[in-house]
Amino acid sequence: MSEFAAQNWPFFLVILLGKIVALFLILRSRKRKRARQRRLTQPFREEEITLLDHNFPTWRKIPPDLRQKHAGFTRILAEEKSYEACGGLTEVTRDMRLTIAAQAALTLIGRDDHDFLPRLRSILVYPRGFRDPGRRAFGVNEEERGLLSGESWETGSVVLSWESVLLGGRDNDGGMNVVIHEFAHQLDQYNGVADGIPRLAERNDYTRWVEIMRREYDALVAATRTRDSEPWLDPYGATHPAEFFAVISEAFFVDPHGLKHEHQDLYVELREFYGLDPVRWEWEDLGK
Ligand SMILES: [Zn+2]
């Protein structure tokens, strides 16, 4: 060993370790990219189709040109996020993950930012309605309604009642869909703040968005205060602008014709935001 090398061996060791770490990171990133590509291109298998027909039949309405994207996004949300069984639930099975992810994917397939909610790390699943497990997303009085069916934390978690997931997935929850609701919150919370203003495509879009949302939110608040007639939108949307955005997102996917008929401006804003036009969706002819 030369005198130079003998004196500087710690330096060379650090360089070598740095190169090993860099190589490891490159290989891991390539492996992840390959896995993601596989998920994006793999269509639903027969048994998955049977499951979705049972738990989330609305998937049959997704236009053919978005079908593969929906399958791929579903697989990414089902396999790349962490699922935790809570409140006595023994396991979040693959079928449960798929049922949740297929509904959540609806909120993403029409949008350009394909980062798959990087802040969202875990999905906590309770067997049925639950008490707030500890953290609050923001200061709305969801607890006053008794047990919760879902929550969204800006710290990177969504909490769901499996019972409500199934009811909403089977379109049997009175126009509500807890998965759409909580994932809309996640889109809203992209910057750590739940204020009913998610990331819009263009800078210029914000002025119009805020103006329309504020006007419609104020109208819903006013409608819930007068007892003359029941508002078309879920009155829960009047508790906070963030809840308003989550509630109209549910209406957009669960009853798009109703939303367009009753609140055309909201429908148009959400059509732009979600990049989808569900009033045009039709049931696939299953030949049954
Ligand atoms: Zn909410």
mmCIF file of C-alpha atoms and ligand atoms in Angstrom:
data_model
loop_
_atom_site.group_PDB
_atom_site.id
_atom_site.type_symbol
_atom_site.label_atom_id
_atom_site.label_comp_id
_atom_site.label_asym_id
_atom_site.label_seq_id
_atom_site.Cartn_x
_atom_site.Cartn_y
_atom_site.Cartn_z
ATOM 1 C CA MET A 1 0.000 0.000 0.000
ATOM 2 C CA SER A 2 1.347 3.411 -0.926
ATOM 3 C CA GLU A 3 1.914 5.960 1.771
ATOM 4 C CA PHE A 4 -0.917 8.108 0.275
ATOM 5 C CA ALA A 5 -3.400 5.229 0.413
ATOM 6 C CA ALA A 6 -2.281 4.248 3.916
ATOM 7 C CA GLN A 7 -2.948 7.750 5.165
ATOM 8 C CA ASN A 8 -6.279 8.191 3.394
ATOM 9 C CA TRP A 9 -7.928 4.756 3.774
ATOM 10 C CA PRO A 10 -10.857 6.109 5.857
ATOM 11 C CA PHE A 11 -11.638 8.460 2.984
ATOM 12 C CA PHE A 12 -11.604 5.628 0.421
ATOM 13 C CA LEU A 13 -13.765 3.500 2.710
ATOM 14 C CA VAL A 14 -16.410 6.242 2.922
ATOM 15 C CA ILE A 15 -16.388 6.596 -0.888
ATOM 16 C CA LEU A 16 -16.786 2.825 -1.281
ATOM 17 C CA LEU A 17 -19.647 2.639 1.219
ATOM 18 C CA GLY A 18 -21.331 5.575 -0.525
ATOM 19 C CA LYS A 19 -21.139 3.754 -3.859
ATOM 20 C CA ILE A 20 -22.579 0.564 -2.345
ATOM 21 C CA VAL A 21 -25.502 2.483 -0.821
ATOM 22 C CA ALA A 22 -26.133 4.313 -4.122
ATOM 23 C CA LEU A 23 -26.106 1.005 -6.026
ATOM 24 C CA PHE A 24 -28.523 -0.517 -3.509
ATOM 25 C CA LEU A 25 -30.903 2.448 -3.873
ATOM 26 C CA ILE A 26 -30.779 2.305 -7.681
ATOM 27 C CA LEU A 27 -31.516 -1.446 -7.705
ATOM 28 C CA ARG A 28 -34.366 -1.041 -5.214
ATOM 29 C CA SER A 29 -35.880 1.812 -7.224
ATOM 30 C CA ARG A 30 -35.688 -0.279 -10.446
ATOM 31 C CA LYS A 31 -37.325 -3.210 -8.699
ATOM 32 C CA ARG A 32 -40.151 -0.971 -7.458
ATOM 33 C CA LYS A 33 -40.644 0.529 -10.902
ATOM 34 C CA ARG A 34 -40.865 -2.940 -12.454
ATOM 35 C CA ALA A 35 -43.364 -4.064 -9.783
ATOM 36 C CA ARG A 36 -45.459 -0.951 -10.330
ATOM 37 C CA GLN A 37 -45.439 -1.432 -14.095
ATOM 38 C CA ARG A 38 -46.587 -5.016 -13.599
ATOM 39 C CA ARG A 39 -49.455 -3.840 -11.387
ATOM 40 C CA LEU A 40 -50.482 -1.149 -13.873
ATOM 41 C CA THR A 41 -50.716 -3.527 -16.810
ATOM 42 C CA GLN A 42 -52.269 -6.571 -15.156
ATOM 43 C CA PRO A 43 -56.027 -6.804 -15.770
ATOM 44 C CA PHE A 44 -58.420 -8.072 -13.103
ATOM 45 C CA ARG A 45 -58.397 -11.850 -12.802
ATOM 46 C CA GLU A 46 -61.608 -13.877 -12.970
ATOM 47 C CA GLU A 47 -61.901 -14.257 -9.207
ATOM 48 C CA GLU A 48 -61.290 -10.530 -8.735
ATOM 49 C CA ILE A 49 -64.044 -9.715 -11.234
ATOM 50 C CA THR A 50 -66.425 -12.009 -9.365
ATOM 51 C CA LEU A 51 -65.532 -10.270 -6.114
ATOM 52 C CA LEU A 52 -66.005 -6.768 -7.539
ATOM 53 C CA ASP A 53 -69.306 -7.709 -9.152
ATOM 54 C CA HIS A 54 -70.424 -8.665 -5.669
ATOM 55 C CA ASN A 55 -68.863 -5.875 -3.577
ATOM 56 C CA PHE A 56 -68.516 -2.961 -5.983
ATOM 57 C CA PRO A 57 -70.689 -3.555 -9.059
ATOM 58 C CA THR A 58 -70.296 0.105 -10.141
ATOM 59 C CA TRP A 59 -66.923 -0.858 -11.603
ATOM 60 C CA ARG A 60 -68.908 -2.228 -14.568
ATOM 61 C CA LYS A 61 -69.883 1.342 -15.458
ATOM 62 C CA ILE A 62 -66.297 2.512 -15.910
ATOM 63 C CA PRO A 63 -65.750 3.292 -19.627
ATOM 64 C CA PRO A 64 -63.716 0.663 -21.528
ATOM 65 C CA ASP A 65 -60.813 3.058 -22.161
ATOM 66 C CA LEU A 66 -60.368 3.503 -18.392
ATOM 67 C CA ARG A 67 -60.826 -0.132 -17.379
ATOM 68 C CA GLN A 68 -57.165 -1.143 -17.400
ATOM 69 C CA LYS A 69 -56.180 2.060 -15.648
ATOM 70 C CA HIS A 70 -58.760 1.330 -12.970
ATOM 71 C CA ALA A 71 -57.494 -2.243 -12.550
ATOM 72 C CA GLY A 72 -53.888 -1.022 -12.320
ATOM 73 C CA PHE A 73 -54.626 1.784 -9.864
ATOM 74 C CA THR A 74 -56.706 -0.620 -7.762
ATOM 75 C CA ARG A 75 -53.799 -3.049 -7.604
ATOM 76 C CA ILE A 76 -51.364 -0.290 -6.643
ATOM 77 C CA LEU A 77 -53.601 0.969 -3.822
ATOM 78 C CA ALA A 78 -54.298 -2.603 -2.661
ATOM 79 C CA GLU A 79 -50.678 -3.750 -2.684
ATOM 80 C CA GLU A 80 -48.520 -0.680 -2.047
ATOM 81 C CA LYS A 81 -50.408 0.790 0.911
ATOM 82 C CA SER A 82 -50.312 -0.770 4.350
ATOM 83 C CA TYR A 83 -53.597 -2.136 5.750
ATOM 84 C CA GLU A 84 -54.148 -2.687 9.458
ATOM 85 C CA ALA A 85 -56.927 -4.643 11.136
ATOM 86 C CA CYS A 86 -58.360 -2.784 14.148
ATOM 87 C CA GLY A 87 -61.083 -3.094 16.764
ATOM 88 C CA GLY A 88 -61.219 -6.879 16.923
ATOM 89 C CA LEU A 89 -60.914 -7.469 13.185
ATOM 90 C CA THR A 90 -58.457 -10.339 12.789
ATOM 91 C CA GLU A 91 -57.182 -9.575 9.291
ATOM 92 C CA VAL A 92 -57.629 -7.259 6.319
ATOM 93 C CA THR A 93 -57.837 -9.909 3.621
ATOM 94 C CA ARG A 94 -56.793 -9.491 0.020
ATOM 95 C CA ASP A 95 -60.473 -9.375 -0.974
ATOM 96 C CA MET A 96 -61.105 -6.571 1.527
ATOM 97 C CA ARG A 97 -58.116 -4.602 0.245
ATOM 98 C CA LEU A 98 -59.341 -5.010 -3.296
ATOM 99 C CA THR A 99 -62.868 -3.895 -2.385
ATOM 100 C CA ILE A 100 -61.527 -0.752 -0.697
ATOM 101 C CA ALA A 101 -58.912 0.012 -3.367
ATOM 102 C CA ALA A 102 -61.336 -0.417 -6.302
ATOM 103 C CA GLN A 103 -63.578 2.301 -4.860
ATOM 104 C CA ALA A 104 -60.673 4.570 -3.932
ATOM 105 C CA ALA A 105 -59.154 4.221 -7.419
ATOM 106 C CA LEU A 106 -62.205 5.979 -8.876
ATOM 107 C CA THR A 107 -60.974 9.224 -7.314
ATOM 108 C CA LEU A 108 -57.611 8.945 -9.103
ATOM 109 C CA ILE A 109 -58.072 7.393 -12.562
ATOM 110 C CA GLY A 110 -59.124 10.584 -14.334
ATOM 111 C CA ARG A 111 -56.473 12.825 -12.831
ATOM 112 C CA ASP A 112 -53.026 13.576 -14.236
ATOM 113 C CA ASP A 113 -51.033 13.498 -10.994
ATOM 114 C CA HIS A 114 -50.303 9.795 -10.757
ATOM 115 C CA ASP A 115 -48.427 9.872 -7.499
ATOM 116 C CA PHE A 116 -50.958 7.645 -5.715
ATOM 117 C CA LEU A 117 -51.377 9.814 -2.632
ATOM 118 C CA PRO A 118 -47.771 9.706 -1.395
ATOM 119 C CA ARG A 119 -48.730 11.048 2.046
ATOM 120 C CA LEU A 120 -51.167 8.171 2.599
ATOM 121 C CA ARG A 121 -49.330 5.257 4.162
ATOM 122 C CA SER A 122 -51.868 3.198 6.080
ATOM 123 C CA ILE A 123 -55.510 2.227 5.909
ATOM 124 C CA LEU A 124 -56.964 1.164 9.243
ATOM 125 C CA VAL A 125 -60.016 -1.083 9.013
ATOM 126 C CA TYR A 126 -62.543 -1.618 11.804
ATOM 127 C CA PRO A 127 -65.240 -4.295 11.535
ATOM 128 C CA ARG A 128 -68.004 -1.720 11.907
ATOM 129 C CA GLY A 129 -68.593 1.822 13.257
ATOM 130 C CA PHE A 130 -65.885 2.931 15.647
ATOM 131 C CA ARG A 131 -65.083 5.587 18.193
ATOM 132 C CA ASP A 132 -62.344 8.021 17.255
ATOM 133 C CA PRO A 133 -59.188 5.985 17.825
ATOM 134 C CA GLY A 134 -57.199 8.970 19.008
ATOM 135 C CA ARG A 135 -56.150 11.459 16.383
ATOM 136 C CA ARG A 136 -58.453 14.026 14.875
ATOM 137 C CA ALA A 137 -58.066 15.178 11.304
ATOM 138 C CA PHE A 138 -59.725 18.496 12.005
ATOM 139 C CA GLY A 139 -62.161 19.936 14.431
ATOM 140 C CA VAL A 140 -65.499 18.848 13.108
ATOM 141 C CA ASN A 141 -68.004 17.171 15.330
ATOM 142 C CA GLU A 142 -68.253 13.840 13.586
ATOM 143 C CA GLU A 143 -68.457 12.210 16.991
ATOM 144 C CA GLU A 144 -71.744 13.919 17.695
ATOM 145 C CA ARG A 145 -73.217 11.577 15.145
ATOM 146 C CA GLY A 146 -72.230 8.652 17.325
ATOM 147 C CA LEU A 147 -70.012 5.965 15.887
ATOM 148 C CA LEU A 148 -67.808 6.889 12.955
ATOM 149 C CA SER A 149 -67.796 5.104 9.634
ATOM 150 C CA GLY A 150 -64.581 6.717 8.445
ATOM 151 C CA GLU A 151 -61.859 9.244 9.117
ATOM 152 C CA SER A 152 -58.990 10.784 7.226
ATOM 153 C CA TRP A 153 -55.871 11.945 9.013
ATOM 154 C CA GLU A 154 -53.520 14.454 7.484
ATOM 155 C CA THR A 155 -50.713 12.434 9.051
ATOM 156 C CA GLY A 156 -51.140 9.751 6.396
ATOM 157 C CA SER A 157 -53.945 7.399 7.401
ATOM 158 C CA VAL A 158 -57.497 6.626 6.424
ATOM 159 C CA VAL A 159 -59.756 4.811 8.906
ATOM 160 C CA LEU A 160 -62.719 2.805 7.613
ATOM 161 C CA SER A 161 -65.591 0.744 8.948
ATOM 162 C CA TRP A 162 -65.703 -2.432 6.844
ATOM 163 C CA GLU A 163 -69.462 -2.599 7.280
ATOM 164 C CA SER A 164 -69.788 0.887 5.719
ATOM 165 C CA VAL A 165 -67.258 0.049 2.989
ATOM 166 C CA LEU A 166 -69.507 -2.814 1.885
ATOM 167 C CA LEU A 167 -72.723 -0.808 2.146
ATOM 168 C CA GLY A 168 -71.264 2.019 0.056
ATOM 169 C CA GLY A 169 -69.589 -0.356 -2.405
ATOM 170 C CA ARG A 170 -72.900 -2.113 -3.011
ATOM 171 C CA ASP A 171 -74.588 1.287 -3.408
ATOM 172 C CA ASN A 172 -76.728 0.559 -0.421
ATOM 173 C CA ASP A 173 -75.757 3.351 1.971
ATOM 174 C CA GLY A 174 -78.342 6.044 1.186
ATOM 175 C CA GLY A 175 -76.190 7.807 -1.407
ATOM 176 C CA MET A 176 -73.081 7.718 0.775
ATOM 177 C CA ASN A 177 -69.767 6.062 0.061
ATOM 178 C CA VAL A 178 -67.286 6.169 2.910
ATOM 179 C CA VAL A 179 -64.281 5.229 0.763
ATOM 180 C CA ILE A 180 -64.915 8.024 -1.749
ATOM 181 C CA HIS A 181 -65.526 10.384 1.184
ATOM 182 C CA GLU A 182 -62.270 9.629 2.979
ATOM 183 C CA PHE A 183 -60.137 9.525 -0.169
ATOM 184 C CA ALA A 184 -61.590 12.887 -1.202
ATOM 185 C CA HIS A 185 -60.300 14.136 2.169
ATOM 186 C CA GLN A 186 -56.884 12.703 1.317
ATOM 187 C CA LEU A 187 -56.875 14.590 -1.995
ATOM 188 C CA ASP A 188 -57.868 17.721 -0.084
ATOM 189 C CA GLN A 189 -55.129 17.100 2.500
ATOM 190 C CA TYR A 190 -52.349 16.820 -0.120
ATOM 191 C CA ASN A 191 -50.687 19.866 1.461
ATOM 192 C CA GLY A 192 -51.456 18.858 5.046
ATOM 193 C CA VAL A 193 -54.492 21.118 5.278
ATOM 194 C CA ALA A 194 -58.146 20.050 5.060
ATOM 195 C CA ASP A 195 -59.887 23.145 3.746
ATOM 196 C CA GLY A 196 -61.970 21.919 0.813
ATOM 197 C CA ILE A 197 -59.386 23.178 -1.681
ATOM 198 C CA PRO A 198 -57.497 20.276 -3.270
ATOM 199 C CA ARG A 199 -54.703 20.688 -5.820
ATOM 200 C CA LEU A 200 -56.223 22.001 -9.050
ATOM 201 C CA ALA A 201 -54.795 21.611 -12.533
ATOM 202 C CA GLU A 202 -54.166 25.286 -13.221
ATOM 203 C CA ARG A 203 -53.352 28.251 -11.043
ATOM 204 C CA ASN A 204 -56.232 30.149 -12.610
ATOM 205 C CA ASP A 205 -58.709 27.490 -11.487
ATOM 206 C CA TYR A 206 -58.560 28.438 -7.805
ATOM 207 C CA THR A 207 -60.513 31.693 -7.997
ATOM 208 C CA ARG A 208 -63.484 30.043 -9.700
ATOM 209 C CA TRP A 209 -63.296 26.963 -7.444
ATOM 210 C CA VAL A 210 -63.326 29.001 -4.241
ATOM 211 C CA GLU A 211 -66.128 31.255 -5.486
ATOM 212 C CA ILE A 212 -68.405 28.350 -6.478
ATOM 213 C CA MET A 213 -67.615 26.208 -3.432
ATOM 214 C CA ARG A 214 -68.152 29.087 -1.030
ATOM 215 C CA ARG A 215 -71.467 30.032 -2.629
ATOM 216 C CA GLU A 216 -72.745 26.448 -2.599
ATOM 217 C CA TYR A 217 -71.421 25.756 0.897
ATOM 218 C CA ASP A 218 -73.125 28.887 2.263
ATOM 219 C CA ALA A 219 -76.349 27.846 0.525
ATOM 220 C CA LEU A 220 -76.188 24.385 2.154
ATOM 221 C CA VAL A 221 -75.486 25.924 5.567
ATOM 222 C CA ALA A 222 -78.490 28.226 5.109
ATOM 223 C CA ALA A 223 -80.670 25.329 3.926
ATOM 224 C CA THR A 224 -79.819 23.243 6.991
ATOM 225 C CA ARG A 225 -80.823 26.142 9.251
ATOM 226 C CA THR A 226 -84.248 26.641 7.747
ATOM 227 C CA ARG A 227 -86.517 23.683 8.192
ATOM 228 C CA ASP A 228 -88.673 24.377 5.147
ATOM 229 C CA SER A 229 -87.323 21.621 2.999
ATOM 230 C CA GLU A 230 -84.641 18.975 3.110
ATOM 231 C CA PRO A 231 -81.522 19.986 1.094
ATOM 232 C CA TRP A 232 -80.591 17.651 -1.763
ATOM 233 C CA LEU A 233 -76.982 17.395 -0.547
ATOM 234 C CA ASP A 234 -76.161 15.565 2.691
ATOM 235 C CA PRO A 235 -76.482 18.237 5.440
ATOM 236 C CA TYR A 236 -73.268 16.865 6.941
ATOM 237 C CA GLY A 237 -71.505 18.829 4.187
ATOM 238 C CA ALA A 238 -72.552 22.005 6.010
ATOM 239 C CA THR A 239 -70.304 21.237 9.007
ATOM 240 C CA HIS A 240 -67.027 22.328 7.381
ATOM 241 C CA PRO A 241 -65.765 23.244 3.869
ATOM 242 C CA ALA A 242 -63.623 20.083 3.911
ATOM 243 C CA GLU A 243 -66.708 17.974 4.655
ATOM 244 C CA PHE A 244 -68.543 19.801 1.902
ATOM 245 C CA PHE A 245 -65.917 18.727 -0.632
ATOM 246 C CA ALA A 246 -66.047 15.107 0.622
ATOM 247 C CA VAL A 247 -69.871 15.049 0.520
ATOM 248 C CA ILE A 248 -70.152 16.467 -3.011
ATOM 249 C CA SER A 249 -67.472 13.989 -4.145
ATOM 250 C CA GLU A 250 -69.661 11.141 -2.877
ATOM 251 C CA ALA A 251 -72.647 12.615 -4.745
ATOM 252 C CA PHE A 252 -70.524 12.991 -7.898
ATOM 253 C CA PHE A 253 -69.731 9.283 -8.012
ATOM 254 C CA VAL A 254 -72.844 7.791 -6.390
ATOM 255 C CA ASP A 255 -75.525 9.948 -8.028
ATOM 256 C CA PRO A 256 -73.911 12.009 -10.805
ATOM 257 C CA HIS A 257 -77.224 12.596 -12.611
ATOM 258 C CA GLY A 258 -78.768 13.974 -9.431
ATOM 259 C CA LEU A 259 -75.788 16.235 -8.716
ATOM 260 C CA LYS A 260 -75.725 17.569 -12.273
ATOM 261 C CA HIS A 261 -79.456 18.212 -12.159
ATOM 262 C CA GLU A 262 -79.495 19.847 -8.727
ATOM 263 C CA HIS A 263 -76.076 21.545 -8.620
ATOM 264 C CA GLN A 264 -74.732 21.901 -12.138
ATOM 265 C CA ASP A 265 -71.851 24.226 -11.167
ATOM 266 C CA LEU A 266 -70.598 21.718 -8.601
ATOM 267 C CA TYR A 267 -70.859 18.902 -11.112
ATOM 268 C CA VAL A 268 -68.802 20.853 -13.662
ATOM 269 C CA GLU A 269 -66.101 21.710 -11.117
ATOM 270 C CA LEU A 270 -65.826 18.084 -9.993
ATOM 271 C CA ARG A 271 -65.865 16.843 -13.575
ATOM 272 C CA GLU A 272 -62.801 19.013 -14.201
ATOM 273 C CA PHE A 273 -61.158 18.043 -10.925
ATOM 274 C CA TYR A 274 -61.679 14.282 -11.198
ATOM 275 C CA GLY A 275 -61.214 14.277 -14.986
ATOM 276 C CA LEU A 276 -64.302 12.087 -15.353
ATOM 277 C CA ASP A 277 -67.843 12.579 -16.615
ATOM 278 C CA PRO A 278 -69.855 9.868 -14.858
ATOM 279 C CA VAL A 279 -73.254 10.991 -16.205
ATOM 280 C CA ARG A 280 -72.085 9.452 -19.476
ATOM 281 C CA TRP A 281 -71.213 6.126 -17.909
ATOM 282 C CA GLU A 282 -73.500 3.247 -18.692
ATOM 283 C CA TRP A 283 -73.792 -0.214 -17.315
ATOM 284 C CA GLU A 284 -71.905 -2.721 -19.352
ATOM 285 C CA ASP A 285 -74.289 -5.127 -20.978
ATOM 286 C CA LEU A 286 -73.544 -8.294 -19.081
ATOM 287 C CA GLY A 287 -75.921 -10.278 -21.204
ATOM 288 C CA LYS A 288 -77.926 -11.273 -18.162
HETATM 289 ZN ZN ZN B 1 -65.386 13.660 6.544
#
